[in-house]
């Protein structure tokens, strides 16, 4: 048994296709079949079989052995990382970031990255987290800073930060809570004004949609967008109330362009992770993650989160 056989087993279990695994591994389908057959012969078990539609599926034993194979790959990666810590980094690193990250701390990250790893070129992709997840799975990007963690085989997730959301509106709408006034009802406001927030199929959108459908008598109007810049501008223009990250609207609140609203319900914090596949091995990734964590820690030490009670 060798590392390549175990790695191939993991990719087939994730893609459920010998041909797609061959493309990912830059080899032929017969080569993939040969690796799996050799691994099965050495272990004395059947790892894959085909269902009535001729689709590849994991056997019971394959499911049982999968976590052990993942551990082998992960430990091998850690071993190689330690061995290469002093090596110089060069080449191209494909990084995907969600728009929340792009609007907040990523510029500072890039500045420090260029200082620390001047020989590494970055190819940047900005997309919603679901899109980034698909690109990670397909091997189109090396690492992503996104809403996580990702529950995908062979994917490593490291916690980065938790970002609060806050309800905001244009002062022209005169919705700001007066001192001593009780919290306003989201359901009541949403019956009069659209709710502006993240794109469909994102965690914030789904959570807000469930909340409104559960408690509103009328069909809620939700204006969603893949662009946080568009969401922010719509709220600034008084087109509705917005559920947006505190850091993105902080300057607008301080300048009096947006009001913080105290409502009876607020979406959960957004939890961001650095997520990347175990293979192919990229020794730069731990350095990149550590740098991102340092940037986030420094920002939190320098800037206060918006006080929603003011």
PDB file of C-alpha atoms in Angstrom:
ATOM      1  CA  UNK A   1       0.000   0.000   0.000  1.00  0.00           C
ATOM      2  CA  UNK A   2       1.315   3.454  -0.890  1.00  0.00           C
ATOM      3  CA  UNK A   3       0.289   7.062  -0.398  1.00  0.00           C
ATOM      4  CA  UNK A   4      -0.947   7.453  -3.985  1.00  0.00           C
ATOM      5  CA  UNK A   5      -3.365   4.545  -3.580  1.00  0.00           C
ATOM      6  CA  UNK A   6      -4.841   6.002  -0.380  1.00  0.00           C
ATOM      7  CA  UNK A   7      -5.101   9.438  -1.966  1.00  0.00           C
ATOM      8  CA  UNK A   8      -6.873   7.932  -4.995  1.00  0.00           C
ATOM      9  CA  UNK A   9      -9.297   6.099  -2.695  1.00  0.00           C
ATOM     10  CA  UNK A  10     -10.214   9.424  -1.064  1.00  0.00           C
ATOM     11  CA  UNK A  11     -10.752  11.225  -4.365  1.00  0.00           C
ATOM     12  CA  UNK A  12     -12.939   8.463  -5.787  1.00  0.00           C
ATOM     13  CA  UNK A  13     -14.964   8.436  -2.553  1.00  0.00           C
ATOM     14  CA  UNK A  14     -15.492  12.195  -2.899  1.00  0.00           C
ATOM     15  CA  UNK A  15     -16.175  12.407  -6.634  1.00  0.00           C
ATOM     16  CA  UNK A  16     -17.805   8.956  -6.953  1.00  0.00           C
ATOM     17  CA  UNK A  17     -16.315   8.738 -10.414  1.00  0.00           C
ATOM     18  CA  UNK A  18     -13.182   7.030 -11.715  1.00  0.00           C
ATOM     19  CA  UNK A  19     -13.079   9.290 -14.773  1.00  0.00           C
ATOM     20  CA  UNK A  20     -13.374  12.539 -12.756  1.00  0.00           C
ATOM     21  CA  UNK A  21     -10.708  11.282 -10.361  1.00  0.00           C
ATOM     22  CA  UNK A  22      -8.441  10.565 -13.332  1.00  0.00           C
ATOM     23  CA  UNK A  23      -8.907  14.162 -14.511  1.00  0.00           C
ATOM     24  CA  UNK A  24      -8.173  15.507 -11.038  1.00  0.00           C
ATOM     25  CA  UNK A  25      -5.053  13.351 -10.717  1.00  0.00           C
ATOM     26  CA  UNK A  26      -3.909  14.124 -14.298  1.00  0.00           C
ATOM     27  CA  UNK A  27      -3.836  10.477 -15.264  1.00  0.00           C
ATOM     28  CA  UNK A  28      -6.000   7.890 -17.043  1.00  0.00           C
ATOM     29  CA  UNK A  29      -9.072   6.024 -15.860  1.00  0.00           C
ATOM     30  CA  UNK A  30      -7.305   2.612 -16.182  1.00  0.00           C
ATOM     31  CA  UNK A  31      -4.552   3.934 -13.892  1.00  0.00           C
ATOM     32  CA  UNK A  32      -7.144   4.919 -11.281  1.00  0.00           C
ATOM     33  CA  UNK A  33      -8.856   1.532 -11.576  1.00  0.00           C
ATOM     34  CA  UNK A  34      -5.474  -0.178 -11.188  1.00  0.00           C
ATOM     35  CA  UNK A  35      -4.656   1.763  -8.008  1.00  0.00           C
ATOM     36  CA  UNK A  36      -8.016   0.935  -6.436  1.00  0.00           C
ATOM     37  CA  UNK A  37      -7.755  -2.726  -7.440  1.00  0.00           C
ATOM     38  CA  UNK A  38      -4.247  -2.960  -5.950  1.00  0.00           C
ATOM     39  CA  UNK A  39      -5.407  -1.319  -2.732  1.00  0.00           C
ATOM     40  CA  UNK A  40      -8.422  -3.617  -2.459  1.00  0.00           C
ATOM     41  CA  UNK A  41      -6.214  -6.669  -3.093  1.00  0.00           C
ATOM     42  CA  UNK A  42      -3.738  -5.644  -0.395  1.00  0.00           C
ATOM     43  CA  UNK A  43      -6.466  -4.897   2.151  1.00  0.00           C
ATOM     44  CA  UNK A  44      -8.544  -7.904   1.180  1.00  0.00           C
ATOM     45  CA  UNK A  45     -11.759  -5.876   0.956  1.00  0.00           C
ATOM     46  CA  UNK A  46     -14.003  -4.288  -1.654  1.00  0.00           C
ATOM     47  CA  UNK A  47     -14.050  -0.494  -1.368  1.00  0.00           C
ATOM     48  CA  UNK A  48     -16.383   0.419  -4.235  1.00  0.00           C
ATOM     49  CA  UNK A  49     -19.237  -1.169  -6.136  1.00  0.00           C
ATOM     50  CA  UNK A  50     -21.774  -0.013  -8.699  1.00  0.00           C
ATOM     51  CA  UNK A  51     -25.494   0.387  -8.124  1.00  0.00           C
ATOM     52  CA  UNK A  52     -28.319  -0.509 -10.514  1.00  0.00           C
ATOM     53  CA  UNK A  53     -27.668   2.678 -12.483  1.00  0.00           C
ATOM     54  CA  UNK A  54     -23.985   1.776 -12.831  1.00  0.00           C
ATOM     55  CA  UNK A  55     -22.962   4.622 -10.507  1.00  0.00           C
ATOM     56  CA  UNK A  56     -19.919   4.226  -8.260  1.00  0.00           C
ATOM     57  CA  UNK A  57     -20.781   3.960  -4.550  1.00  0.00           C
ATOM     58  CA  UNK A  58     -18.777   3.220  -1.408  1.00  0.00           C
ATOM     59  CA  UNK A  59     -19.257  -0.178   0.187  1.00  0.00           C
ATOM     60  CA  UNK A  60     -19.944  -0.520   3.902  1.00  0.00           C
ATOM     61  CA  UNK A  61     -16.271  -1.352   4.442  1.00  0.00           C
ATOM     62  CA  UNK A  62     -15.301   1.633   2.298  1.00  0.00           C
ATOM     63  CA  UNK A  63     -17.334   3.947   4.546  1.00  0.00           C
ATOM     64  CA  UNK A  64     -15.719   2.343   7.592  1.00  0.00           C
ATOM     65  CA  UNK A  65     -12.172   2.861   6.296  1.00  0.00           C
ATOM     66  CA  UNK A  66     -12.716   6.394   4.931  1.00  0.00           C
ATOM     67  CA  UNK A  67     -11.964   8.295   8.200  1.00  0.00           C
ATOM     68  CA  UNK A  68      -8.714   6.353   8.609  1.00  0.00           C
ATOM     69  CA  UNK A  69      -7.652   7.200   5.070  1.00  0.00           C
ATOM     70  CA  UNK A  70      -8.423  10.883   5.711  1.00  0.00           C
ATOM     71  CA  UNK A  71      -6.252  10.748   8.830  1.00  0.00           C
ATOM     72  CA  UNK A  72      -3.364   9.214   6.876  1.00  0.00           C
ATOM     73  CA  UNK A  73      -3.518  11.971   4.277  1.00  0.00           C
ATOM     74  CA  UNK A  74      -3.826  14.731   6.877  1.00  0.00           C
ATOM     75  CA  UNK A  75      -0.939  13.424   9.001  1.00  0.00           C
ATOM     76  CA  UNK A  76       1.220  13.068   5.907  1.00  0.00           C
ATOM     77  CA  UNK A  77       0.462  16.669   5.020  1.00  0.00           C
ATOM     78  CA  UNK A  78       1.370  17.825   8.546  1.00  0.00           C
ATOM     79  CA  UNK A  79       4.604  15.831   8.366  1.00  0.00           C
ATOM     80  CA  UNK A  80       5.551  17.428   5.056  1.00  0.00           C
ATOM     81  CA  UNK A  81       4.614  20.913   6.321  1.00  0.00           C
ATOM     82  CA  UNK A  82       7.022  20.569   9.238  1.00  0.00           C
ATOM     83  CA  UNK A  83       9.769  19.414   6.901  1.00  0.00           C
ATOM     84  CA  UNK A  84       9.221  22.355   4.544  1.00  0.00           C
ATOM     85  CA  UNK A  85       8.739  25.184   7.045  1.00  0.00           C
ATOM     86  CA  UNK A  86      12.107  26.693   6.231  1.00  0.00           C
ATOM     87  CA  UNK A  87      11.729  26.279   2.479  1.00  0.00           C
ATOM     88  CA  UNK A  88      11.215  29.373   0.347  1.00  0.00           C
ATOM     89  CA  UNK A  89       7.754  29.773  -1.139  1.00  0.00           C
ATOM     90  CA  UNK A  90       7.166  30.614  -4.771  1.00  0.00           C
ATOM     91  CA  UNK A  91       4.670  30.035  -7.545  1.00  0.00           C
ATOM     92  CA  UNK A  92       0.952  30.789  -7.768  1.00  0.00           C
ATOM     93  CA  UNK A  93      -1.556  30.472  -4.926  1.00  0.00           C
ATOM     94  CA  UNK A  94      -5.242  30.518  -5.865  1.00  0.00           C
ATOM     95  CA  UNK A  95      -7.239  32.100  -3.027  1.00  0.00           C
ATOM     96  CA  UNK A  96     -11.025  32.393  -2.896  1.00  0.00           C
ATOM     97  CA  UNK A  97     -12.704  34.857  -0.541  1.00  0.00           C
ATOM     98  CA  UNK A  98     -16.315  35.627   0.271  1.00  0.00           C
ATOM     99  CA  UNK A  99     -17.388  39.211  -0.276  1.00  0.00           C
ATOM    100  CA  UNK A 100     -17.610  39.858   3.471  1.00  0.00           C
ATOM    101  CA  UNK A 101     -13.902  39.044   3.753  1.00  0.00           C
ATOM    102  CA  UNK A 102     -13.082  41.082   0.656  1.00  0.00           C
ATOM    103  CA  UNK A 103     -14.819  44.145   2.150  1.00  0.00           C
ATOM    104  CA  UNK A 104     -13.179  43.900   5.574  1.00  0.00           C
ATOM    105  CA  UNK A 105      -9.703  42.565   6.325  1.00  0.00           C
ATOM    106  CA  UNK A 106      -8.474  41.094   3.037  1.00  0.00           C
ATOM    107  CA  UNK A 107      -6.693  44.245   1.842  1.00  0.00           C
ATOM    108  CA  UNK A 108      -4.560  44.258   5.003  1.00  0.00           C
ATOM    109  CA  UNK A 109      -3.934  40.556   4.554  1.00  0.00           C
ATOM    110  CA  UNK A 110      -2.685  41.147   0.994  1.00  0.00           C
ATOM    111  CA  UNK A 111      -0.294  43.867   2.129  1.00  0.00           C
ATOM    112  CA  UNK A 112       1.300  41.598   4.727  1.00  0.00           C
ATOM    113  CA  UNK A 113       1.231  38.604   2.400  1.00  0.00           C
ATOM    114  CA  UNK A 114       3.288  40.469  -0.210  1.00  0.00           C
ATOM    115  CA  UNK A 115       5.803  41.428   2.468  1.00  0.00           C
ATOM    116  CA  UNK A 116       6.090  37.904   3.875  1.00  0.00           C
ATOM    117  CA  UNK A 117       5.871  35.874   0.650  1.00  0.00           C
ATOM    118  CA  UNK A 118       7.083  38.166  -2.124  1.00  0.00           C
ATOM    119  CA  UNK A 119       7.740  35.291  -4.550  1.00  0.00           C
ATOM    120  CA  UNK A 120       4.191  33.945  -4.374  1.00  0.00           C
ATOM    121  CA  UNK A 121       1.646  35.286  -6.876  1.00  0.00           C
ATOM    122  CA  UNK A 122      -2.018  35.339  -5.867  1.00  0.00           C
ATOM    123  CA  UNK A 123      -4.909  34.529  -8.181  1.00  0.00           C
ATOM    124  CA  UNK A 124      -7.964  35.935  -6.404  1.00  0.00           C
ATOM    125  CA  UNK A 125     -11.561  34.770  -6.733  1.00  0.00           C
ATOM    126  CA  UNK A 126     -14.423  36.594  -4.979  1.00  0.00           C
ATOM    127  CA  UNK A 127     -17.662  34.626  -4.793  1.00  0.00           C
ATOM    128  CA  UNK A 128     -20.432  33.541  -2.448  1.00  0.00           C
ATOM    129  CA  UNK A 129     -19.403  30.764  -0.060  1.00  0.00           C
ATOM    130  CA  UNK A 130     -21.412  28.089  -1.890  1.00  0.00           C
ATOM    131  CA  UNK A 131     -19.592  28.929  -5.104  1.00  0.00           C
ATOM    132  CA  UNK A 132     -16.210  28.858  -3.365  1.00  0.00           C
ATOM    133  CA  UNK A 133     -17.048  25.477  -1.850  1.00  0.00           C
ATOM    134  CA  UNK A 134     -17.720  24.054  -5.313  1.00  0.00           C
ATOM    135  CA  UNK A 135     -14.464  25.495  -6.656  1.00  0.00           C
ATOM    136  CA  UNK A 136     -12.504  23.958  -3.782  1.00  0.00           C
ATOM    137  CA  UNK A 137     -14.069  20.576  -4.486  1.00  0.00           C
ATOM    138  CA  UNK A 138     -13.263  20.841  -8.185  1.00  0.00           C
ATOM    139  CA  UNK A 139      -9.664  21.888  -7.480  1.00  0.00           C
ATOM    140  CA  UNK A 140     -10.078  25.307  -9.106  1.00  0.00           C
ATOM    141  CA  UNK A 141      -8.765  27.167  -6.033  1.00  0.00           C
ATOM    142  CA  UNK A 142      -6.265  26.139  -3.345  1.00  0.00           C
ATOM    143  CA  UNK A 143      -7.820  27.725  -0.260  1.00  0.00           C
ATOM    144  CA  UNK A 144     -10.883  29.806   0.598  1.00  0.00           C
ATOM    145  CA  UNK A 145     -11.860  32.197   3.366  1.00  0.00           C
ATOM    146  CA  UNK A 146     -15.600  31.596   3.578  1.00  0.00           C
ATOM    147  CA  UNK A 147     -18.654  30.830   5.665  1.00  0.00           C
ATOM    148  CA  UNK A 148     -17.840  27.450   7.151  1.00  0.00           C
ATOM    149  CA  UNK A 149     -17.003  24.904   8.201  1.00  0.00           C
ATOM    150  CA  UNK A 150     -17.463  22.783   5.090  1.00  0.00           C
ATOM    151  CA  UNK A 151     -18.745  19.269   5.703  1.00  0.00           C
ATOM    152  CA  UNK A 152     -16.940  17.776   2.728  1.00  0.00           C
ATOM    153  CA  UNK A 153     -14.694  14.726   2.660  1.00  0.00           C
ATOM    154  CA  UNK A 154     -10.959  15.543   2.506  1.00  0.00           C
ATOM    155  CA  UNK A 155     -11.571  19.186   3.443  1.00  0.00           C
ATOM    156  CA  UNK A 156      -9.673  20.839   6.301  1.00  0.00           C
ATOM    157  CA  UNK A 157     -11.364  23.739   8.146  1.00  0.00           C
ATOM    158  CA  UNK A 158      -9.606  26.171  10.487  1.00  0.00           C
ATOM    159  CA  UNK A 159     -11.652  28.760  12.386  1.00  0.00           C
ATOM    160  CA  UNK A 160     -10.851  32.372  11.553  1.00  0.00           C
ATOM    161  CA  UNK A 161     -13.426  34.745  13.025  1.00  0.00           C
ATOM    162  CA  UNK A 162     -17.073  35.318  13.883  1.00  0.00           C
ATOM    163  CA  UNK A 163     -18.770  38.366  12.335  1.00  0.00           C
ATOM    164  CA  UNK A 164     -21.949  39.863  13.869  1.00  0.00           C
ATOM    165  CA  UNK A 165     -24.785  41.094  11.676  1.00  0.00           C
ATOM    166  CA  UNK A 166     -26.695  44.240  12.527  1.00  0.00           C
ATOM    167  CA  UNK A 167     -29.998  45.721  11.348  1.00  0.00           C
ATOM    168  CA  UNK A 168     -29.549  49.112   9.694  1.00  0.00           C
ATOM    169  CA  UNK A 169     -31.694  51.630   7.835  1.00  0.00           C
ATOM    170  CA  UNK A 170     -31.425  55.062   6.291  1.00  0.00           C
ATOM    171  CA  UNK A 171     -32.139  57.935   8.744  1.00  0.00           C
ATOM    172  CA  UNK A 172     -34.633  59.204   6.158  1.00  0.00           C
ATOM    173  CA  UNK A 173     -36.936  56.313   7.107  1.00  0.00           C
ATOM    174  CA  UNK A 174     -36.983  57.515  10.756  1.00  0.00           C
ATOM    175  CA  UNK A 175     -36.876  53.995  12.187  1.00  0.00           C
ATOM    176  CA  UNK A 176     -34.167  54.433  14.820  1.00  0.00           C
ATOM    177  CA  UNK A 177     -35.254  53.411  18.309  1.00  0.00           C
ATOM    178  CA  UNK A 178     -35.762  56.337  20.642  1.00  0.00           C
ATOM    179  CA  UNK A 179     -34.153  56.195  24.057  1.00  0.00           C
ATOM    180  CA  UNK A 180     -36.090  53.851  26.331  1.00  0.00           C
ATOM    181  CA  UNK A 181     -38.259  52.619  23.467  1.00  0.00           C
ATOM    182  CA  UNK A 182     -38.836  48.861  23.285  1.00  0.00           C
ATOM    183  CA  UNK A 183     -37.392  46.758  20.503  1.00  0.00           C
ATOM    184  CA  UNK A 184     -39.239  46.926  17.212  1.00  0.00           C
ATOM    185  CA  UNK A 185     -40.780  43.905  15.549  1.00  0.00           C
ATOM    186  CA  UNK A 186     -38.952  42.561  12.521  1.00  0.00           C
ATOM    187  CA  UNK A 187     -42.195  41.043  11.288  1.00  0.00           C
ATOM    188  CA  UNK A 188     -43.983  44.398  11.488  1.00  0.00           C
ATOM    189  CA  UNK A 189     -41.205  46.308   9.733  1.00  0.00           C
ATOM    190  CA  UNK A 190     -40.848  43.669   7.019  1.00  0.00           C
ATOM    191  CA  UNK A 191     -44.564  44.018   6.243  1.00  0.00           C
ATOM    192  CA  UNK A 192     -43.897  47.656   5.303  1.00  0.00           C
ATOM    193  CA  UNK A 193     -40.373  47.537   3.905  1.00  0.00           C
ATOM    194  CA  UNK A 194     -38.253  44.984   2.036  1.00  0.00           C
ATOM    195  CA  UNK A 195     -35.452  43.196   3.871  1.00  0.00           C
ATOM    196  CA  UNK A 196     -32.098  43.581   2.117  1.00  0.00           C
ATOM    197  CA  UNK A 197     -29.395  40.996   2.677  1.00  0.00           C
ATOM    198  CA  UNK A 198     -27.139  38.273   1.306  1.00  0.00           C
ATOM    199  CA  UNK A 199     -27.797  36.173  -1.798  1.00  0.00           C
ATOM    200  CA  UNK A 200     -30.163  33.223  -1.901  1.00  0.00           C
ATOM    201  CA  UNK A 201     -28.833  29.891  -0.640  1.00  0.00           C
ATOM    202  CA  UNK A 202     -26.483  31.620   1.814  1.00  0.00           C
ATOM    203  CA  UNK A 203     -26.750  31.013   5.555  1.00  0.00           C
ATOM    204  CA  UNK A 204     -27.970  34.565   6.400  1.00  0.00           C
ATOM    205  CA  UNK A 205     -30.616  34.546   3.660  1.00  0.00           C
ATOM    206  CA  UNK A 206     -31.942  31.127   4.648  1.00  0.00           C
ATOM    207  CA  UNK A 207     -32.080  32.048   8.338  1.00  0.00           C
ATOM    208  CA  UNK A 208     -33.879  35.359   7.704  1.00  0.00           C
ATOM    209  CA  UNK A 209     -36.272  33.730   5.257  1.00  0.00           C
ATOM    210  CA  UNK A 210     -37.203  30.992   7.764  1.00  0.00           C
ATOM    211  CA  UNK A 211     -37.728  33.548  10.528  1.00  0.00           C
ATOM    212  CA  UNK A 212     -40.028  35.732   8.423  1.00  0.00           C
ATOM    213  CA  UNK A 213     -42.033  32.845   6.982  1.00  0.00           C
ATOM    214  CA  UNK A 214     -42.522  31.418  10.458  1.00  0.00           C
ATOM    215  CA  UNK A 215     -43.761  34.607  12.127  1.00  0.00           C
ATOM    216  CA  UNK A 216     -45.082  36.923   9.396  1.00  0.00           C
ATOM    217  CA  UNK A 217     -48.694  36.918   8.329  1.00  0.00           C
ATOM    218  CA  UNK A 218     -47.809  38.267   4.897  1.00  0.00           C
ATOM    219  CA  UNK A 219     -45.346  36.891   2.349  1.00  0.00           C
ATOM    220  CA  UNK A 220     -42.036  38.607   3.190  1.00  0.00           C
ATOM    221  CA  UNK A 221     -40.205  40.681   0.620  1.00  0.00           C
ATOM    222  CA  UNK A 222     -36.493  39.925   0.660  1.00  0.00           C
ATOM    223  CA  UNK A 223     -34.133  41.753  -1.700  1.00  0.00           C
ATOM    224  CA  UNK A 224     -31.069  39.533  -2.000  1.00  0.00           C
ATOM    225  CA  UNK A 225     -27.829  40.157  -3.849  1.00  0.00           C
ATOM    226  CA  UNK A 226     -24.485  38.456  -4.359  1.00  0.00           C
ATOM    227  CA  UNK A 227     -22.929  41.911  -3.953  1.00  0.00           C
ATOM    228  CA  UNK A 228     -22.701  43.377  -0.454  1.00  0.00           C
ATOM    229  CA  UNK A 229     -21.852  46.691  -2.094  1.00  0.00           C
ATOM    230  CA  UNK A 230     -25.255  46.673  -3.797  1.00  0.00           C
ATOM    231  CA  UNK A 231     -26.987  45.706  -0.524  1.00  0.00           C
ATOM    232  CA  UNK A 232     -25.270  48.532   1.331  1.00  0.00           C
ATOM    233  CA  UNK A 233     -26.202  51.080  -1.350  1.00  0.00           C
ATOM    234  CA  UNK A 234     -29.845  49.985  -1.386  1.00  0.00           C
ATOM    235  CA  UNK A 235     -30.018  50.468   2.376  1.00  0.00           C
ATOM    236  CA  UNK A 236     -28.275  53.851   2.130  1.00  0.00           C
ATOM    237  CA  UNK A 237     -30.861  54.881  -0.463  1.00  0.00           C
ATOM    238  CA  UNK A 238     -33.715  53.947   1.883  1.00  0.00           C
ATOM    239  CA  UNK A 239     -34.998  51.014  -0.178  1.00  0.00           C
ATOM    240  CA  UNK A 240     -35.466  48.814   2.873  1.00  0.00           C
ATOM    241  CA  UNK A 241     -33.912  47.592   6.119  1.00  0.00           C
ATOM    242  CA  UNK A 242     -30.663  45.658   5.888  1.00  0.00           C
ATOM    243  CA  UNK A 243     -29.013  42.825   7.803  1.00  0.00           C
ATOM    244  CA  UNK A 244     -25.338  43.497   7.129  1.00  0.00           C
ATOM    245  CA  UNK A 245     -21.964  42.828   8.812  1.00  0.00           C
ATOM    246  CA  UNK A 246     -21.000  45.387  11.422  1.00  0.00           C
ATOM    247  CA  UNK A 247     -17.606  46.137   9.896  1.00  0.00           C
ATOM    248  CA  UNK A 248     -19.107  46.948   6.497  1.00  0.00           C
ATOM    249  CA  UNK A 249     -21.553  49.557   7.857  1.00  0.00           C
ATOM    250  CA  UNK A 250     -19.404  50.866  10.720  1.00  0.00           C
ATOM    251  CA  UNK A 251     -18.210  54.007   8.897  1.00  0.00           C
ATOM    252  CA  UNK A 252     -21.727  54.759   7.600  1.00  0.00           C
ATOM    253  CA  UNK A 253     -23.152  54.560  11.135  1.00  0.00           C
ATOM    254  CA  UNK A 254     -20.436  56.816  12.536  1.00  0.00           C
ATOM    255  CA  UNK A 255     -21.034  59.332   9.720  1.00  0.00           C
ATOM    256  CA  UNK A 256     -24.785  59.377  10.400  1.00  0.00           C
ATOM    257  CA  UNK A 257     -25.622  57.841   7.016  1.00  0.00           C
ATOM    258  CA  UNK A 258     -27.184  54.742   8.602  1.00  0.00           C
ATOM    259  CA  UNK A 259     -29.062  54.058  11.830  1.00  0.00           C
ATOM    260  CA  UNK A 260     -28.754  50.938  13.965  1.00  0.00           C
ATOM    261  CA  UNK A 261     -32.153  49.331  14.613  1.00  0.00           C
ATOM    262  CA  UNK A 262     -32.977  47.366  17.757  1.00  0.00           C
ATOM    263  CA  UNK A 263     -35.260  44.597  16.573  1.00  0.00           C
ATOM    264  CA  UNK A 264     -36.745  41.615  18.375  1.00  0.00           C
ATOM    265  CA  UNK A 265     -34.627  39.181  16.355  1.00  0.00           C
ATOM    266  CA  UNK A 266     -31.174  39.292  14.798  1.00  0.00           C
ATOM    267  CA  UNK A 267     -29.527  36.702  12.533  1.00  0.00           C
ATOM    268  CA  UNK A 268     -26.750  34.533  13.924  1.00  0.00           C
ATOM    269  CA  UNK A 269     -23.129  35.601  13.637  1.00  0.00           C
ATOM    270  CA  UNK A 270     -21.307  34.587  10.481  1.00  0.00           C
ATOM    271  CA  UNK A 271     -18.552  32.071  11.251  1.00  0.00           C
ATOM    272  CA  UNK A 272     -15.661  32.145   8.809  1.00  0.00           C
ATOM    273  CA  UNK A 273     -13.085  29.436   8.214  1.00  0.00           C
ATOM    274  CA  UNK A 274      -9.996  28.925   6.129  1.00  0.00           C
ATOM    275  CA  UNK A 275     -10.891  25.786   4.183  1.00  0.00           C
ATOM    276  CA  UNK A 276      -8.712  23.751   1.848  1.00  0.00           C
ATOM    277  CA  UNK A 277      -8.475  20.194   0.492  1.00  0.00           C
ATOM    278  CA  UNK A 278      -5.961  17.797   2.026  1.00  0.00           C
ATOM    279  CA  UNK A 279      -4.558  17.111  -1.420  1.00  0.00           C
ATOM    280  CA  UNK A 280      -2.782  18.240  -3.474  1.00  0.00           C
ATOM    281  CA  UNK A 281      -0.277  19.280  -0.825  1.00  0.00           C
ATOM    282  CA  UNK A 282       0.467  23.020  -0.567  1.00  0.00           C
ATOM    283  CA  UNK A 283       3.078  23.795   2.131  1.00  0.00           C
ATOM    284  CA  UNK A 284       2.298  27.546   1.986  1.00  0.00           C
ATOM    285  CA  UNK A 285      -1.232  27.151   3.319  1.00  0.00           C
ATOM    286  CA  UNK A 286      -0.484  27.032   7.045  1.00  0.00           C
ATOM    287  CA  UNK A 287       1.632  30.180   6.737  1.00  0.00           C
ATOM    288  CA  UNK A 288      -1.248  31.845   4.850  1.00  0.00           C
ATOM    289  CA  UNK A 289      -3.779  30.822   7.524  1.00  0.00           C
ATOM    290  CA  UNK A 290      -1.555  31.988  10.382  1.00  0.00           C
ATOM    291  CA  UNK A 291      -1.123  35.336   8.626  1.00  0.00           C
ATOM    292  CA  UNK A 292      -4.905  35.715   8.185  1.00  0.00           C
ATOM    293  CA  UNK A 293      -5.452  34.988  11.886  1.00  0.00           C
ATOM    294  CA  UNK A 294      -2.849  37.588  12.837  1.00  0.00           C
ATOM    295  CA  UNK A 295      -4.486  40.262  10.657  1.00  0.00           C
ATOM    296  CA  UNK A 296      -7.918  39.523  12.147  1.00  0.00           C
ATOM    297  CA  UNK A 297      -6.571  39.588  15.706  1.00  0.00           C
ATOM    298  CA  UNK A 298      -4.853  42.937  15.103  1.00  0.00           C
ATOM    299  CA  UNK A 299      -8.015  44.462  13.599  1.00  0.00           C
ATOM    300  CA  UNK A 300     -10.111  43.393  16.567  1.00  0.00           C
ATOM    301  CA  UNK A 301      -7.564  44.944  18.864  1.00  0.00           C
ATOM    302  CA  UNK A 302      -7.655  48.266  16.995  1.00  0.00           C
ATOM    303  CA  UNK A 303     -11.331  48.690  16.113  1.00  0.00           C
ATOM    304  CA  UNK A 304     -14.394  48.428  18.301  1.00  0.00           C
ATOM    305  CA  UNK A 305     -17.469  46.575  17.134  1.00  0.00           C
ATOM    306  CA  UNK A 306     -20.505  48.822  16.636  1.00  0.00           C
ATOM    307  CA  UNK A 307     -22.402  49.392  19.867  1.00  0.00           C
ATOM    308  CA  UNK A 308     -25.942  48.376  18.905  1.00  0.00           C
ATOM    309  CA  UNK A 309     -27.321  50.076  22.037  1.00  0.00           C
ATOM    310  CA  UNK A 310     -26.521  53.559  20.770  1.00  0.00           C
TER     311      UNK A 310
END
